[in-house]
Short mmCIF file of C-alpha atoms and ligand atoms in Angstrom, two decimals:
data_model
loop_
_atom_site.label_atom_id
_atom_site.label_comp_id
_atom_site.label_asym_id
_atom_site.label_seq_id
_atom_site.Cartn_x
_atom_site.Cartn_y
_atom_site.Cartn_z
CA MET M 152 0.00 0.00 0.00
CA ARG M 153 2.78 2.36 1.01
CA ILE M 154 4.74 1.46 -2.12
CA LEU M 155 1.72 2.19 -4.29
CA ARG M 156 1.24 5.58 -2.64
CA PHE M 157 4.94 6.36 -3.12
CA ARG M 158 4.78 5.42 -6.81
CA LYS M 159 1.76 7.67 -7.33
CA TYR M 160 3.53 10.49 -5.50
CA ALA M 161 6.76 10.02 -7.51
CA ARG M 162 4.82 10.01 -10.80
CA THR M 163 3.08 13.29 -9.93
CA GLU M 164 6.39 14.87 -8.91
CA LEU M 165 7.97 13.72 -12.14
CA ARG M 166 5.10 15.16 -14.20
CA ILE M 167 5.44 18.52 -12.43
CA ALA M 168 9.22 18.54 -13.01
CA GLN M 169 8.71 17.67 -16.70
CA THR M 170 6.13 20.45 -17.17
CA PHE M 171 8.51 22.87 -15.46
CA LEU M 172 11.43 21.80 -17.69
CA ASN M 173 9.25 22.07 -20.82
CA ALA M 174 8.22 25.57 -19.80
CA ILE M 175 11.86 26.62 -19.29
CA ASN M 176 12.87 25.00 -22.57
CA HIS M 177 10.07 26.82 -24.37
CA ARG M 178 11.06 30.17 -22.89
CA MET M 179 14.69 29.74 -23.90
CA GLN M 180 15.29 31.36 -27.21
CA LEU M 181 17.92 30.32 -29.72
CA SER M 182 18.05 33.96 -30.83
CA ASN M 183 19.97 34.69 -27.61
CA GLN M 184 22.78 32.57 -29.08
CA PHE M 185 22.44 33.09 -32.82
CA LYS M 186 21.50 36.08 -34.93
CA ASN M 187 22.02 34.27 -38.23
CA ALA M 188 22.52 30.80 -39.68
CA ILE M 189 23.45 29.02 -42.90
CA VAL M 190 21.43 25.89 -43.69
CA THR M 191 22.44 23.88 -46.76
CA GLY M 192 19.71 21.83 -48.42
CA ALA M 193 16.93 24.12 -47.17
CA SER M 194 14.50 23.47 -50.03
CA ARG M 195 12.86 20.40 -48.49
CA GLY M 196 13.07 17.62 -45.90
CA LEU M 197 15.15 18.07 -42.75
CA GLY M 198 16.83 21.26 -44.01
CA ARG M 199 13.47 22.94 -44.57
CA GLU M 200 12.37 21.97 -41.03
CA PHE M 201 15.66 23.18 -39.51
CA SER M 202 15.18 26.51 -41.31
CA LYS M 203 11.53 26.78 -40.23
CA MET M 204 12.53 26.17 -36.62
CA LEU M 205 15.31 28.80 -36.76
CA LEU M 206 13.08 31.35 -38.51
CA ALA M 207 10.40 30.82 -35.85
CA GLU M 208 13.07 31.71 -33.27
CA GLY M 209 13.72 35.03 -35.01
CA ILE M 210 17.02 34.00 -36.64
CA GLU M 211 18.00 35.23 -40.13
CA VAL M 212 18.63 32.20 -42.33
CA TRP M 213 20.75 31.90 -45.48
CA GLY M 214 19.23 28.73 -46.91
CA THR M 215 20.66 26.96 -49.93
CA ALA M 216 19.49 24.67 -52.72
CA ARG M 217 20.64 24.16 -56.28
CA ASP M 218 17.69 26.27 -57.39
CA ALA M 219 17.18 29.13 -54.92
CA LYS M 220 13.57 29.48 -56.10
CA SER M 221 12.73 26.12 -54.52
CA ILE M 222 13.35 27.50 -51.02
CA PRO M 223 10.16 28.48 -49.15
CA ILE M 224 9.74 32.26 -48.94
CA HIS M 225 9.99 34.03 -45.56
CA ASP M 226 10.92 37.63 -44.66
CA SER M 227 14.04 36.44 -42.80
CA MET M 228 15.02 33.76 -45.33
CA HIS M 229 17.80 34.66 -47.78
CA ALA M 230 17.52 32.04 -50.50
CA CYS M 231 20.85 31.15 -52.11
CA SER M 232 21.84 28.92 -55.02
CA LEU M 233 24.45 26.37 -54.12
CA ASP M 234 25.47 23.21 -55.92
CA LEU M 235 28.07 21.45 -53.82
CA THR M 236 29.42 19.59 -56.85
CA ASP M 237 30.26 22.85 -58.62
CA THR M 238 33.32 24.89 -57.57
CA LEU M 239 32.03 28.07 -59.24
CA SER M 240 28.67 27.75 -57.49
CA ILE M 241 30.46 27.36 -54.12
CA ALA M 242 32.61 30.44 -54.83
CA ASN M 243 29.54 32.52 -55.80
CA PHE M 244 27.72 31.42 -52.67
CA LEU M 245 30.69 32.34 -50.46
CA ASN M 246 30.96 35.78 -52.11
CA LYS M 247 27.27 36.37 -51.42
CA ILE M 248 27.74 35.39 -47.76
CA VAL M 249 30.77 37.68 -47.36
CA GLU M 250 28.66 40.58 -48.63
CA GLU M 251 25.41 39.82 -46.83
CA CYS M 252 26.42 38.03 -43.64
CA PRO M 253 30.10 38.59 -42.78
CA SER M 254 29.84 37.04 -39.32
CA VAL M 255 28.15 33.62 -39.42
CA ASP M 256 26.92 32.34 -36.03
CA LEU M 257 25.59 28.92 -37.00
CA LEU M 258 26.50 26.66 -39.92
CA ILE M 259 24.33 23.60 -40.61
CA ASN M 260 25.79 21.31 -43.26
CA ASN M 261 22.69 19.34 -44.15
CA ALA M 262 22.49 18.89 -47.95
CA GLY M 263 22.75 15.32 -49.13
CA TYR M 264 21.47 12.66 -51.53
CA GLY M 265 21.77 8.94 -52.05
CA VAL M 266 22.84 6.62 -54.82
CA TYR M 267 21.54 3.08 -54.53
CA SER M 268 23.41 0.38 -56.36
CA PRO M 269 25.43 -2.75 -55.69
CA PHE M 270 29.03 -1.59 -55.74
CA GLU M 271 30.02 -3.60 -58.83
CA THR M 272 27.65 -1.49 -60.97
CA PHE M 273 27.88 1.77 -59.00
CA PRO M 274 27.75 4.76 -61.40
CA VAL M 275 31.37 5.93 -61.61
CA GLY M 276 30.47 9.65 -61.81
CA ASP M 277 28.55 9.41 -58.56
CA ILE M 278 31.61 8.22 -56.63
CA THR M 279 32.99 11.76 -56.72
CA ARG M 280 29.57 13.47 -56.63
CA GLN M 281 28.50 11.72 -53.43
CA ILE M 282 31.77 12.62 -51.72
CA GLU M 283 31.57 16.22 -52.97
CA VAL M 284 28.04 16.82 -51.69
CA MET M 285 28.33 15.06 -48.33
CA LEU M 286 32.00 15.20 -47.41
CA THR M 287 34.20 17.63 -49.38
CA GLY M 288 31.43 20.27 -49.59
CA PRO M 289 30.71 20.45 -45.85
CA ILE M 290 34.45 20.37 -45.09
CA ARG M 291 35.05 23.30 -47.46
CA LEU M 292 32.33 25.34 -45.77
CA CYS M 293 33.81 24.48 -42.36
CA ARG M 294 37.24 25.58 -43.67
CA VAL M 295 35.77 29.00 -44.46
CA PHE M 296 33.57 29.60 -41.41
CA TYR M 297 35.42 27.72 -38.64
CA PRO M 298 38.50 30.04 -38.64
CA GLN M 299 36.20 33.07 -38.52
CA MET M 300 34.34 31.59 -35.56
CA LEU M 301 37.67 30.77 -33.89
CA LYS M 302 38.79 34.39 -34.23
CA ARG M 303 35.58 35.60 -32.60
CA GLY M 304 35.60 32.81 -30.00
CA THR M 305 31.96 31.99 -30.70
CA GLY M 306 29.83 30.02 -33.15
CA THR M 307 28.35 26.58 -33.77
CA ILE M 308 28.79 24.06 -36.57
CA VAL M 309 26.32 21.22 -37.09
CA ASN M 310 27.31 18.53 -39.55
CA VAL M 311 24.37 16.31 -40.44
CA ALA M 312 25.73 12.78 -40.80
CA SER M 313 23.44 9.77 -40.36
CA LEU M 314 22.91 6.61 -38.38
CA ALA M 315 24.38 5.08 -41.57
CA ALA M 316 27.77 6.31 -40.30
CA GLU M 317 27.50 3.50 -37.73
CA PHE M 318 25.16 1.03 -39.47
CA PRO M 319 25.81 1.03 -43.23
CA LEU M 320 22.76 0.94 -45.48
CA PRO M 321 23.04 -1.89 -48.00
CA MET M 322 23.87 -0.83 -51.55
CA MET M 323 24.59 2.76 -50.61
CA PRO M 324 28.36 2.39 -50.26
CA LEU M 325 29.37 5.97 -51.06
CA TYR M 326 26.57 7.43 -48.94
CA ASN M 327 27.76 5.38 -45.95
CA ALA M 328 31.39 6.24 -46.63
CA SER M 329 30.67 9.97 -46.91
CA LYS M 330 28.60 10.04 -43.73
CA ALA M 331 31.17 8.03 -41.76
CA GLY M 332 33.89 10.34 -43.08
CA LEU M 333 31.88 13.44 -42.16
CA SER M 334 31.26 12.09 -38.67
CA ARG M 335 35.01 11.46 -38.12
CA PHE M 336 35.85 14.88 -39.50
CA THR M 337 33.33 16.46 -37.10
CA LYS M 338 34.86 14.61 -34.16
CA THR M 339 38.31 15.86 -35.15
CA LEU M 340 37.00 19.41 -35.28
CA GLU M 341 35.43 18.91 -31.86
CA LEU M 342 38.83 17.80 -30.53
CA GLU M 343 40.52 20.88 -31.93
CA ALA M 344 37.78 23.32 -30.93
CA LYS M 345 37.74 22.33 -27.25
CA GLY M 346 38.04 25.41 -25.07
CA SER M 347 37.66 27.85 -27.99
CA GLY M 348 34.05 28.80 -27.28
CA ILE M 349 32.88 27.07 -30.49
CA HIS M 350 30.45 24.16 -30.42
CA ILE M 351 30.72 21.31 -32.90
CA ILE M 352 27.79 18.92 -33.28
CA ASP M 353 27.85 15.56 -35.04
CA PHE M 354 24.11 15.25 -35.75
CA GLN M 355 23.10 11.69 -36.66
CA PRO M 356 19.45 11.26 -37.64
CA GLY M 357 17.82 7.87 -38.05
CA ASP M 358 14.97 7.54 -40.57
CA TYR M 359 12.74 10.59 -41.04
CA LYS M 360 9.84 10.81 -43.43
CA THR M 361 11.18 13.13 -46.11
CA GLY M 362 11.41 12.92 -49.89
CA PHE M 363 14.97 11.58 -49.55
CA ASN M 364 14.20 8.28 -51.31
CA ASP M 365 12.49 10.10 -54.21
CA SER M 366 15.79 11.69 -55.16
CA VAL M 367 17.87 8.55 -54.66
CA VAL M 368 19.59 7.65 -57.92
CA HIS M 369 19.06 4.01 -58.86
CA GLN M 370 18.65 1.73 -61.83
CA LYS M 371 15.36 0.01 -62.62
CA LEU M 372 14.60 -2.40 -59.78
CA GLN M 373 13.02 -5.85 -60.21
CA ALA M 374 10.78 -6.63 -57.23
CA ASN M 375 12.10 -10.20 -56.85
CA SER M 376 15.78 -9.29 -57.18
CA ARG M 377 18.07 -8.72 -54.18
CA GLU M 378 18.20 -4.97 -54.99
CA GLY M 379 14.41 -4.86 -55.21
CA ARG M 380 13.92 -6.62 -51.88
CA VAL M 381 16.36 -4.40 -50.00
CA TRP M 382 14.88 -1.27 -51.59
CA SER M 383 11.37 -2.20 -50.45
CA VAL M 384 12.64 -2.51 -46.85
CA LEU M 385 14.34 0.90 -47.13
CA GLU M 386 11.12 2.39 -48.54
CA LYS M 387 9.00 0.83 -45.78
CA HIS M 388 11.31 2.34 -43.15
CA LEU M 389 11.14 5.84 -44.56
CA GLN M 390 7.36 5.72 -45.03
CA SER M 391 6.78 4.68 -41.41
CA ALA M 392 9.44 7.04 -40.01
CA PRO M 393 8.67 10.03 -37.74
CA PRO M 394 7.84 13.38 -39.38
CA ALA M 395 10.83 15.60 -40.23
CA TYR M 396 9.88 18.41 -37.82
CA ARG M 397 10.76 16.12 -34.90
CA SER M 398 14.36 16.18 -36.02
CA ALA M 399 14.29 19.98 -35.88
CA GLU M 400 12.97 19.75 -32.30
CA ASP M 401 15.91 17.50 -31.39
CA LEU M 402 18.32 19.90 -33.03
CA ARG M 403 16.79 22.86 -31.19
CA ARG M 404 17.23 21.07 -27.85
CA ALA M 405 20.83 20.22 -28.71
CA LEU M 406 21.62 23.82 -29.70
CA LEU M 407 20.12 25.17 -26.49
CA LYS M 408 22.52 23.00 -24.47
CA GLN M 409 25.47 24.87 -26.00
CA LYS M 410 27.57 21.71 -26.01
CA SER M 411 29.69 19.91 -28.58
CA GLY M 412 29.31 16.20 -29.29
CA LEU M 413 27.23 13.48 -30.88
CA VAL M 414 23.47 14.07 -31.11
CA THR M 415 21.32 11.17 -32.28
CA SER M 416 17.78 11.81 -33.43
CA GLY M 417 14.89 9.54 -34.42
CA SER M 418 12.77 6.70 -33.08
CA PHE M 419 13.75 5.17 -29.74
CA PHE M 420 15.39 2.21 -31.45
CA GLN M 421 17.40 4.29 -33.92
CA ALA M 422 18.31 7.21 -31.67
CA ARG M 423 18.93 5.37 -28.38
CA LEU M 424 19.35 1.62 -28.82
CA ALA M 425 21.24 1.52 -32.11
CA PRO M 426 24.05 3.90 -31.02
CA PHE M 427 24.43 1.81 -27.86
CA LEU M 428 24.69 -1.39 -29.93
CA ALA M 429 27.18 0.27 -32.29
CA ARG M 430 29.45 0.95 -29.36
CA PHE M 431 29.28 -2.46 -27.70
CA VAL M 432 28.43 -5.10 -30.31
CA ALA M 433 31.09 -6.43 -32.68
CA TRP M 434 30.71 -5.91 -36.44
CA SER M 435 30.94 -9.70 -36.93
CA VAL M 436 27.61 -9.88 -35.06
CA VAL M 437 26.03 -6.76 -36.58
CA CYS M 438 26.85 -7.69 -40.21
CA PRO M 439 24.66 -10.84 -40.43
CA VAL M 440 21.89 -9.07 -38.50
CA ILE M 441 21.84 -6.26 -41.08
CA ARG M 442 21.89 -8.77 -43.96
CA ASN M 443 18.96 -10.61 -42.46
CA TYR M 444 17.05 -7.43 -41.62
CA TYR M 445 17.24 -6.17 -45.21
CA LYS M 446 16.44 -9.60 -46.68
CA MET M 447 19.77 -9.76 -48.49
N1 NAP A 1179 15.58 11.55 -44.16
C1 NAP A 1179 16.27 10.69 -43.48
O1 NAP A 1179 15.74 9.67 -43.03
C2 NAP A 1179 17.72 10.96 -43.15
C3 NAP A 1179 18.35 10.09 -42.25
C4 NAP A 1179 19.68 10.31 -41.94
C5 NAP A 1179 20.37 11.36 -42.51
N2 NAP A 1179 19.74 12.17 -43.39
C6 NAP A 1179 20.54 13.26 -43.97
O2 NAP A 1179 19.87 14.48 -43.75
C7 NAP A 1179 20.14 15.37 -44.82
C8 NAP A 1179 18.83 15.85 -45.40
O3 NAP A 1179 18.12 14.73 -45.90
P1 NAP A 1179 16.59 14.81 -46.32
O4 NAP A 1179 15.96 13.54 -45.93
O5 NAP A 1179 16.02 16.08 -45.87
O6 NAP A 1179 16.74 14.79 -47.91
P2 NAP A 1179 15.92 15.59 -49.04
O7 NAP A 1179 14.53 15.82 -48.62
O8 NAP A 1179 16.15 14.83 -50.31
O9 NAP A 1179 16.67 17.00 -49.12
C9 NAP A 1179 18.01 17.05 -49.54
C10 NAP A 1179 18.48 18.49 -49.63
O10 NAP A 1179 19.84 18.47 -50.09
C11 NAP A 1179 19.97 19.33 -51.22
N3 NAP A 1179 20.94 18.84 -52.20
C12 NAP A 1179 20.94 17.66 -52.86
N4 NAP A 1179 21.96 17.60 -53.72
C13 NAP A 1179 22.64 18.77 -53.61
C14 NAP A 1179 23.78 19.32 -54.24
N5 NAP A 1179 24.45 18.68 -55.22
N6 NAP A 1179 24.21 20.56 -53.87
C15 NAP A 1179 23.54 21.25 -52.94
N7 NAP A 1179 22.44 20.79 -52.30
C16 NAP A 1179 21.99 19.57 -52.64
C17 NAP A 1179 18.58 19.36 -51.85
O11 NAP A 1179 18.43 20.58 -52.55
P3 NAP A 1179 17.99 20.65 -54.10
O12 NAP A 1179 17.75 19.27 -54.60
O13 NAP A 1179 16.75 21.50 -54.06
O14 NAP A 1179 19.15 21.32 -54.75
C18 NAP A 1179 17.67 19.29 -50.64
O15 NAP A 1179 17.41 20.57 -50.11
C19 NAP A 1179 20.99 14.60 -45.82
O16 NAP A 1179 22.35 14.88 -45.62
C20 NAP A 1179 20.70 13.15 -45.48
O17 NAP A 1179 21.75 12.31 -45.83
C21 NAP A 1179 18.44 12.00 -43.74
#
């Protein structure tokens, strides 16, 4: 009886504490930390939600896409063209930033795309393209904005990697490689930035329901082939994944903490359990589990 009463009491206390924390969290404004931000890949999906969240906080956003017109209009949104596979486009974008926003507070390297193919038939041109968009591109932007932040002793960089950095997606070899590379790069930057006043976040989302799979490059898939079977599992995952705005909520919480480090985001399994397994379970165990899971 006493135990039951205690449990009821503890639950009420916990609910009050949670409401209190939510209220504080809600009152805290990212605009106290950031006046402006760059978000790459702001035309749709996670990037659009990150931008929406920042704009709602009163932050000026320089959002990018290959076609600036595809970026949703907002008074505080500065739509920019940026193709991360094109050196001239990167140079033009950087010139625009120098003119319009000489002191960048927050850089979110989010743009990305997938190419789905068994490695033996992987489109050769996409080897470089995948690395340019998801590894070289973000690193080049960090190379420009990180030293400026260092000089000022303030700023935050968020590199959007993926759970795929830990658990490779079948038949997306260059996507996995780029994300794993980006995650390692981010950790190196975190090492170097310690004590400088700059925060470096390795943001690793699990599946989120975006149009990501619609822009995945792949050859025609036969339903009964190995490629077809794996693809249908990937599709099922994305269709039943949480909505993209949840990822922006996780990012907002992470930014408010003003801390560097790994931030996982997604369903309980992908954001909590999977990173734990990645740390403690050997690849020799994980590999057959993944093969089985994707019906390879
Ligand atoms: N959705 C997920 O489940 C998930 C999970 C883990 C990680 N991620 C990562 O999260 C990021 C966003 O994914 P998403 O799901 O939001 O994908 P998405 O809806 O397909 O959006 C991708 C964004 O990247 C931009 N982009 C693509 N190619 C580009 C290029 N060559 N140069 C510049 N920008 C380019 C696109 O802009 P335009 O096409 O308009 O130019 C678009 O704004 C990606 O890095 C992805 O790998 C996503």
